[in-house]
mmCIF file of C-alpha atoms in Angstrom:
data_model
loop_
_atom_site.group_PDB
_atom_site.id
_atom_site.type_symbol
_atom_site.label_atom_id
_atom_site.label_comp_id
_atom_site.label_asym_id
_atom_site.label_seq_id
_atom_site.Cartn_x
_atom_site.Cartn_y
_atom_site.Cartn_z
ATOM 1 C CA MET M 110 0.000 0.000 0.000
ATOM 2 C CA LYS M 111 1.457 3.339 -1.018
ATOM 3 C CA PHE M 112 0.679 6.586 0.647
ATOM 4 C CA SER M 113 0.636 8.434 -2.644
ATOM 5 C CA ASN M 114 -2.817 6.965 -3.430
ATOM 6 C CA PHE M 115 -4.394 8.800 -0.487
ATOM 7 C CA PRO M 116 -5.429 12.403 -0.884
ATOM 8 C CA LEU M 117 -3.430 14.804 1.233
ATOM 9 C CA PRO M 118 -4.840 17.791 3.093
ATOM 10 C CA CYS M 119 -3.949 21.150 1.616
ATOM 11 C CA SER M 120 -1.403 22.074 4.264
ATOM 12 C CA MET M 121 0.467 18.769 3.906
ATOM 13 C CA ALA M 122 0.473 18.840 0.109
ATOM 14 C CA ALA M 123 2.558 21.977 0.131
ATOM 15 C CA THR M 124 5.140 20.595 2.561
ATOM 16 C CA VAL M 125 5.532 17.241 0.805
ATOM 17 C CA GLY M 126 6.603 18.974 -2.362
ATOM 18 C CA ASP M 127 9.118 21.064 -0.446
ATOM 19 C CA PHE M 128 10.849 18.035 1.115
ATOM 20 C CA SER M 129 14.518 17.851 0.154
ATOM 21 C CA PRO M 130 17.607 16.089 1.496
ATOM 22 C CA GLU M 131 19.022 19.462 2.588
ATOM 23 C CA PHE M 132 16.098 19.966 4.914
ATOM 24 C CA GLU M 133 16.745 16.562 6.450
ATOM 25 C CA THR M 134 20.423 17.397 6.952
ATOM 26 C CA ASP M 135 19.581 20.694 8.613
ATOM 27 C CA ASP M 136 17.254 18.910 11.015
ATOM 28 C CA SER M 137 19.820 16.240 11.905
ATOM 29 C CA SER M 138 22.517 18.856 12.391
ATOM 30 C CA GLN M 139 20.202 20.714 14.767
ATOM 31 C CA ASN M 140 19.687 17.496 16.716
ATOM 32 C CA SER M 141 23.408 16.975 16.652
ATOM 33 C CA GLU M 142 23.997 20.464 18.050
ATOM 34 C CA LYS M 143 21.392 19.876 20.748
ATOM 35 C CA ASP M 144 23.035 16.573 21.639
ATOM 36 C CA TYR M 145 26.419 18.277 21.742
ATOM 37 C CA GLU M 146 25.063 21.117 23.921
ATOM 38 C CA GLY M 147 23.438 18.608 26.255
ATOM 39 C CA TYR M 148 26.657 16.604 26.459
ATOM 40 C CA ASP M 149 28.662 19.786 27.000
ATOM 41 C CA LYS M 150 26.312 20.865 29.797
ATOM 42 C CA LYS M 151 26.633 17.424 31.349
ATOM 43 C CA LEU M 152 30.440 17.636 31.209
ATOM 44 C CA ARG M 153 30.445 21.119 32.763
ATOM 45 C CA ARG M 154 28.072 19.974 35.501
ATOM 46 C CA ARG M 155 30.275 16.957 36.232
ATOM 47 C CA GLU M 156 33.411 19.108 36.333
ATOM 48 C CA LYS M 157 31.696 21.606 38.620
ATOM 49 C CA ASN M 158 30.542 18.784 40.897
ATOM 50 C CA ARG M 159 34.034 17.235 40.902
ATOM 51 C CA ILE M 160 35.560 20.569 41.954
ATOM 52 C CA ALA M 161 32.906 21.077 44.670
ATOM 53 C CA ALA M 162 33.533 17.561 46.040
ATOM 54 C CA GLN M 163 37.281 18.191 46.029
ATOM 55 C CA LYS M 164 36.812 21.471 47.945
ATOM 56 C CA SER M 165 34.537 19.733 50.422
ATOM 57 C CA ARG M 166 37.086 16.978 51.039
ATOM 58 C CA GLN M 167 39.822 19.590 51.426
ATOM 59 C CA LYS M 168 37.780 21.532 54.008
ATOM 60 C CA GLN M 169 37.054 18.320 55.891
ATOM 61 C CA THR M 170 40.777 17.497 55.940
ATOM 62 C CA GLN M 171 41.591 21.003 57.185
ATOM 63 C CA ARG M 172 39.018 20.722 59.978
ATOM 64 C CA ALA M 173 40.473 17.349 60.999
ATOM 65 C CA ASP M 174 43.996 18.831 60.987
ATOM 66 C CA ILE M 175 42.886 21.759 63.155
ATOM 67 C CA LEU M 176 41.174 19.433 65.617
ATOM 68 C CA HIS M 177 44.278 17.253 65.758
ATOM 69 C CA GLN M 178 46.475 20.283 66.464
ATOM 70 C CA GLU M 179 44.095 21.434 69.210
ATOM 71 C CA TYR M 180 44.147 17.920 70.688
ATOM 72 C CA GLU M 181 47.958 17.851 70.725
ATOM 73 C CA GLN M 182 48.099 21.322 72.294
ATOM 74 C CA LEU M 183 45.649 20.283 75.023
ATOM 75 C CA GLU M 184 47.641 17.102 75.671
ATOM 76 C CA ARG M 185 50.838 19.150 76.091
ATOM 77 C CA GLU M 186 49.056 21.604 78.378
ATOM 78 C CA ASN M 187 47.574 18.745 80.415
ATOM 79 C CA ALA M 188 50.995 17.101 80.801
ATOM 80 C CA SER M 189 52.498 20.425 81.865
ATOM 81 C CA LEU M 190 49.773 20.969 84.458
ATOM 82 C CA ARG M 191 50.225 17.435 85.800
ATOM 83 C CA LYS M 192 53.949 18.110 86.152
ATOM 84 C CA GLU M 193 53.202 21.382 87.946
ATOM 85 C CA ILE M 194 50.818 19.569 90.322
ATOM 86 C CA GLN M 195 53.509 17.013 91.134
ATOM 87 C CA THR M 196 56.071 19.773 91.687
ATOM 88 C CA LEU M 197 53.691 21.572 94.045
ATOM 89 C CA LYS M 198 53.002 18.353 95.951
ATOM 90 C CA ASP M 199 56.736 17.753 96.334
ATOM 91 C CA GLU M 200 57.221 21.332 97.486
ATOM 92 C CA LEU M 201 54.405 21.002 100.028
ATOM 93 C CA LYS M 202 55.947 17.810 101.351
ATOM 94 C CA GLN M 203 59.315 19.525 101.659
ATOM 95 C CA TRP M 204 57.866 22.549 103.507
ATOM 96 C CA THR M 205 55.901 20.268 105.803
ATOM 97 C CA GLN M 206 59.153 18.512 106.760
ATOM 98 C CA VAL M 207 60.860 21.870 107.314
ATOM 99 C CA VAL M 208 58.067 22.996 109.644
ATOM 100 C CA GLN M 209 58.125 19.672 111.508
ATOM 101 C CA GLN M 210 61.888 19.954 111.999
ATOM 102 C CA HIS M 211 61.619 23.577 113.105
ATOM 103 C CA GLU M 212 58.717 23.170 115.483
ATOM 104 C CA PRO M 213 60.608 21.587 118.428
ATOM 105 C CA HIS M 214 63.119 24.457 118.366
ATOM 106 C CA CYS M 215 60.613 27.247 117.809
ATOM 107 C CA VAL M 216 60.578 29.951 120.482
ATOM 108 C CA VAL M 217 57.349 31.491 119.237
ATOM 109 C CA LEU M 218 55.258 28.345 119.675
ATOM 110 C CA PRO M 219 54.940 26.994 123.214
ATOM 111 C CA ALA M 220 56.385 23.512 123.598
ATOM 112 C CA THR M 221 53.197 21.571 124.231
ATOM 113 C CA SER M 222 51.658 18.391 122.966
ATOM 114 C CA SER M 223 49.819 20.291 120.254
ATOM 115 C CA THR M 224 52.862 20.691 118.049
ATOM 116 C CA LEU M 225 52.798 20.079 114.307
ATOM 117 C CA ALA M 226 54.956 16.998 114.769
ATOM 118 C CA SER M 227 52.187 15.305 116.697
ATOM 119 C CA LYS M 228 49.451 16.410 114.283
ATOM 120 C CA PRO M 229 48.567 14.303 111.266
ATOM 121 C CA PRO M 230 49.896 15.554 107.945
ATOM 122 C CA VAL M 231 47.844 18.127 106.092
ATOM 123 C CA ASP M 232 45.358 16.633 103.645
ATOM 124 C CA LEU M 233 45.478 18.581 100.371
ATOM 125 C CA THR M 234 41.906 17.695 99.531
ATOM 126 C CA ASP M 235 40.713 19.916 102.388
ATOM 127 C CA PHE M 236 41.718 22.920 100.295
ATOM 128 C CA LEU M 237 40.096 21.777 97.048
ATOM 129 C CA PRO M 238 36.493 22.393 95.946
ATOM 130 C CA ASN M 239 33.967 19.680 96.749
ATOM 131 C CA ASN M 240 33.755 18.485 93.118
ATOM 132 C CA TRP M 241 37.505 18.249 92.569
ATOM 133 C CA ARG M 242 37.281 14.530 91.792
ATOM 134 C CA ASP M 243 35.007 15.256 88.823
ATOM 135 C CA THR M 244 37.515 17.458 87.052
ATOM 136 C CA GLU M 245 39.560 15.755 84.350
ATOM 137 C CA LEU M 246 42.688 17.704 85.150
ATOM 138 C CA LEU M 247 43.198 16.228 88.607
ATOM 139 C CA LYS M 248 42.627 12.582 87.736
ATOM 140 C CA PHE M 249 45.882 10.680 87.968
#
């Protein structure tokens, strides 16, 4: 069955006569350009996304580096404070011994049974706040 046997409407009759291979080529080249533009847009979008992902990973790495540096600084500070606490404890012990040695010879204090030598040693925790055990710094 051929289509040429059927009558064509007026509007289609005019376009059928105008059909040429050039028209077909122009149409396919337009499709080709659209495909190329679509592909180009896709490539640009991918490149943009790749760059954004790279920046995001870089920021994440920088944040991790900063946190690591802060952690190391706090560890150094904590170690220094622990050393200072130990030094102060040693100094307190030394001064307590000095006072105990001096007390029997002291002319200012009366020589009675209430001397420092007979008293129990000073408990450091008496001078600390009630919640001192909860603080991370003083845990040994």
